[in-house]
Amino acid sequence: LVQKNKKGEIIGGESFMIEAPGKSLSILDIGKETSEEGKTILSVNNDDVSSVKWFDEAGDIIGEASSIEIEGGLESRHYTAVGFTESGEAATGNITIEKDFGISRLNVDRKSVDIDFINPTPANSSIEIVPIDYLKNVIATEVENGAQSVTINDAGIEKGIYTVRYLIEGTLVDSRKIMIND
């Protein structure tokens, strides 16, 4: 480290050594389980770690224990765990939890649209089939709570390009484009 005055002349300085930690920790192993209530439990599986801090993707601390319980979500979520040893060394681990709800498969023909879901649908779920030009009628249907799939039978679906929208409590969860041909 060199000190300079306002004229740029060297007027002093210091030197020091930085030593690497004696023991390097590996990346933290993060386990994932589902509780009986359907919540996700994330846990750090590393005996060398004495304390853990969990961060969400915004960088906010969401827990300070070896395991945390998180709620399901409509979007994928990313979490980081930072583990510390008694001597202050740190290791990190990351995990991404995929979204809990969405469309897994669509099968389309002129008379029907078959939709399979990633997981059973919660209450207040609905499907909308929206024409991209908005000149045709929107087809909307409520989806039964716990449904794994739904079939929309409608011989009135005209030729064109549509967006199939999956909503939960009015919030768009997933959408797919489809084309209806003759």
Short mmCIF file of C-alpha atoms in Angstrom, two decimals:
data_model
loop_
_atom_site.label_atom_id
_atom_site.label_comp_id
_atom_site.label_asym_id
_atom_site.label_seq_id
_atom_site.Cartn_x
_atom_site.Cartn_y
_atom_site.Cartn_z
CA LEU A 1 0.00 0.00 0.00
CA VAL A 2 1.52 3.35 -1.05
CA GLN A 3 0.55 6.79 0.28
CA LYS A 4 0.86 9.85 -1.98
CA ASN A 5 0.39 13.55 -1.32
CA LYS A 6 -1.74 15.89 -3.44
CA LYS A 7 1.20 16.40 -5.81
CA GLY A 8 1.51 12.64 -6.39
CA GLU A 9 4.75 12.29 -4.46
CA ILE A 10 5.25 9.12 -2.40
CA ILE A 11 5.22 10.04 1.27
CA GLY A 12 4.94 6.63 2.93
CA GLY A 13 3.52 3.16 2.71
CA GLU A 14 2.95 -0.21 4.29
CA SER A 15 3.08 -3.80 3.21
CA PHE A 16 1.21 -6.75 4.62
CA MET A 17 0.58 -10.41 3.84
CA ILE A 18 -2.77 -12.10 3.34
CA GLU A 19 -2.93 -15.79 4.10
CA ALA A 20 -5.43 -18.19 2.57
CA PRO A 21 -7.59 -20.14 5.01
CA GLY A 22 -6.06 -23.37 6.26
CA LYS A 23 -9.03 -25.51 5.29
CA SER A 24 -11.20 -24.94 2.27
CA LEU A 25 -14.87 -25.91 2.51
CA SER A 26 -16.58 -27.55 -0.41
CA ILE A 27 -19.82 -26.31 -1.91
CA LEU A 28 -22.74 -26.86 0.45
CA ASP A 29 -25.00 -29.79 -0.35
CA ILE A 30 -28.62 -28.60 -0.17
CA GLY A 31 -31.35 -31.20 0.28
CA LYS A 32 -35.01 -30.74 -0.66
CA GLU A 33 -38.00 -32.54 0.89
CA THR A 34 -41.76 -32.02 0.91
CA SER A 35 -43.60 -31.84 4.23
CA GLU A 36 -46.99 -33.47 4.85
CA GLU A 37 -48.56 -30.02 4.42
CA GLY A 38 -47.04 -29.76 0.94
CA LYS A 39 -44.42 -27.17 1.87
CA THR A 40 -40.84 -27.48 0.65
CA ILE A 41 -38.09 -27.96 3.23
CA LEU A 42 -34.54 -27.00 2.24
CA SER A 43 -31.65 -28.19 4.40
CA VAL A 44 -27.85 -27.98 4.44
CA ASN A 45 -26.15 -31.37 4.69
CA ASN A 46 -22.63 -30.52 5.90
CA ASP A 47 -21.26 -31.51 9.33
CA ASP A 48 -18.43 -28.91 9.17
CA VAL A 49 -20.90 -26.02 9.21
CA SER A 50 -21.97 -24.57 12.57
CA SER A 51 -24.35 -21.87 11.31
CA VAL A 52 -26.24 -21.15 8.09
CA LYS A 53 -27.86 -18.06 6.57
CA TRP A 54 -30.42 -18.45 3.77
CA PHE A 55 -30.98 -15.78 1.12
CA ASP A 56 -33.71 -15.38 -1.50
CA GLU A 57 -32.93 -14.22 -5.04
CA ALA A 58 -33.29 -10.56 -3.98
CA GLY A 59 -30.45 -11.09 -1.47
CA ASP A 60 -32.70 -10.81 1.60
CA ILE A 61 -32.02 -13.11 4.56
CA ILE A 62 -34.98 -15.49 4.91
CA GLY A 63 -33.64 -17.79 7.62
CA GLU A 64 -30.75 -18.57 9.95
CA ALA A 65 -30.95 -22.31 10.63
CA SER A 66 -29.69 -25.49 8.99
CA SER A 67 -33.10 -25.95 7.35
CA ILE A 68 -35.95 -23.67 6.27
CA GLU A 69 -39.53 -24.23 5.14
CA ILE A 70 -40.71 -22.35 2.06
CA GLU A 71 -44.11 -21.91 0.47
CA GLY A 72 -44.91 -23.03 -3.06
CA GLY A 73 -44.97 -20.43 -5.75
CA LEU A 74 -46.27 -19.47 -9.14
CA GLU A 75 -42.76 -18.74 -10.39
CA SER A 76 -39.41 -20.54 -10.14
CA ARG A 77 -37.39 -19.37 -7.15
CA HIS A 78 -33.65 -19.33 -6.43
CA TYR A 79 -32.14 -19.70 -2.94
CA THR A 80 -28.59 -19.44 -1.62
CA ALA A 81 -27.28 -20.90 1.64
CA VAL A 82 -24.08 -19.62 3.22
CA GLY A 83 -22.60 -21.90 5.88
CA PHE A 84 -19.99 -20.86 8.42
CA THR A 85 -17.57 -22.95 10.49
CA GLU A 86 -16.59 -22.13 14.10
CA SER A 87 -13.36 -20.56 12.73
CA GLY A 88 -15.30 -18.27 10.35
CA GLU A 89 -14.69 -20.04 7.05
CA ALA A 90 -17.63 -19.95 4.65
CA ALA A 91 -19.08 -22.10 1.89
CA THR A 92 -22.12 -21.52 -0.30
CA GLY A 93 -24.72 -23.62 -2.05
CA ASN A 94 -27.52 -22.73 -4.45
CA ILE A 95 -30.82 -24.35 -5.37
CA THR A 96 -33.60 -23.43 -7.77
CA ILE A 97 -37.13 -24.57 -7.00
CA GLU A 98 -39.24 -24.85 -10.11
CA LYS A 99 -42.69 -23.33 -10.17
CA ASP A 100 -45.44 -25.45 -8.68
CA PHE A 101 -48.12 -24.76 -11.25
CA GLY A 102 -48.25 -24.60 -15.02
CA ILE A 103 -49.26 -26.35 -18.22
CA SER A 104 -47.32 -29.54 -18.88
CA ARG A 105 -48.95 -30.59 -22.17
CA LEU A 106 -51.44 -29.37 -24.76
CA ASN A 107 -53.21 -31.43 -27.40
CA VAL A 108 -55.19 -29.43 -29.93
CA ASP A 109 -57.64 -30.32 -32.67
CA ARG A 110 -60.57 -28.52 -34.34
CA LYS A 111 -63.11 -29.77 -31.80
CA SER A 112 -61.23 -29.73 -28.50
CA VAL A 113 -58.21 -28.56 -26.52
CA ASP A 114 -56.79 -31.04 -23.96
CA ILE A 115 -54.64 -29.45 -21.24
CA ASP A 116 -52.53 -31.35 -18.68
CA PHE A 117 -51.16 -29.51 -15.62
CA ILE A 118 -47.79 -29.84 -13.84
CA ASN A 119 -49.57 -30.39 -10.49
CA PRO A 120 -53.23 -30.64 -9.44
CA THR A 121 -54.93 -27.28 -9.79
CA PRO A 122 -55.70 -25.22 -6.68
CA ALA A 123 -59.04 -23.51 -6.01
CA ASN A 124 -59.99 -20.57 -8.25
CA SER A 125 -58.12 -21.86 -11.33
CA SER A 126 -59.28 -21.09 -14.84
CA ILE A 127 -58.32 -21.48 -18.48
CA GLU A 128 -58.83 -18.88 -21.19
CA ILE A 129 -58.37 -19.45 -24.90
CA VAL A 130 -57.73 -15.99 -26.32
CA PRO A 131 -57.46 -15.23 -30.06
CA ILE A 132 -54.31 -13.22 -30.75
CA ASP A 133 -56.25 -10.79 -32.95
CA TYR A 134 -59.03 -10.39 -30.32
CA LEU A 135 -61.60 -10.50 -33.17
CA LYS A 136 -63.02 -13.87 -32.16
CA ASN A 137 -64.69 -14.82 -28.88
CA VAL A 138 -62.59 -15.61 -25.82
CA ILE A 139 -63.37 -19.08 -24.45
CA ALA A 140 -63.07 -19.17 -20.65
CA THR A 141 -63.71 -22.03 -18.24
CA GLU A 142 -63.26 -22.60 -14.51
CA VAL A 143 -61.09 -25.61 -13.63
CA GLU A 144 -62.13 -27.93 -10.83
CA ASN A 145 -59.99 -27.87 -7.67
CA GLY A 146 -57.46 -30.75 -7.81
CA ALA A 147 -57.76 -31.36 -11.56
CA GLN A 148 -54.75 -32.89 -13.35
CA SER A 149 -56.19 -32.08 -16.77
CA VAL A 150 -59.12 -30.41 -18.49
CA THR A 151 -60.67 -30.79 -21.93
CA ILE A 152 -62.41 -27.85 -23.57
CA ASN A 153 -64.86 -29.14 -26.16
CA ASP A 154 -66.00 -26.45 -28.50
CA ALA A 155 -66.78 -27.04 -32.15
CA GLY A 156 -66.92 -23.24 -32.43
CA ILE A 157 -63.19 -22.75 -32.17
CA GLU A 158 -62.39 -21.11 -35.47
CA LYS A 159 -59.22 -21.44 -37.52
CA GLY A 160 -56.51 -19.13 -36.17
CA ILE A 161 -53.79 -18.54 -33.60
CA TYR A 162 -54.72 -18.45 -29.94
CA THR A 163 -53.07 -18.10 -26.54
CA VAL A 164 -54.07 -20.66 -23.91
CA ARG A 165 -53.83 -18.88 -20.54
CA TYR A 166 -53.77 -20.67 -17.15
CA LEU A 167 -54.82 -18.40 -14.28
CA ILE A 168 -54.96 -18.93 -10.52
CA GLU A 169 -57.05 -16.38 -8.61
CA GLY A 170 -56.85 -14.12 -11.66
CA THR A 171 -53.03 -14.23 -11.83
CA LEU A 172 -51.48 -15.51 -15.05
CA VAL A 173 -49.40 -18.59 -14.23
CA ASP A 174 -48.59 -19.98 -17.67
CA SER A 175 -49.51 -19.43 -21.30
CA ARG A 176 -48.94 -21.27 -24.57
CA LYS A 177 -49.64 -20.36 -28.17
CA ILE A 178 -51.67 -22.77 -30.28
CA MET A 179 -52.79 -22.86 -33.90
CA ILE A 180 -56.13 -24.25 -35.04
CA ASN A 181 -56.13 -25.45 -38.65
CA ASP A 182 -58.98 -26.77 -40.80
#
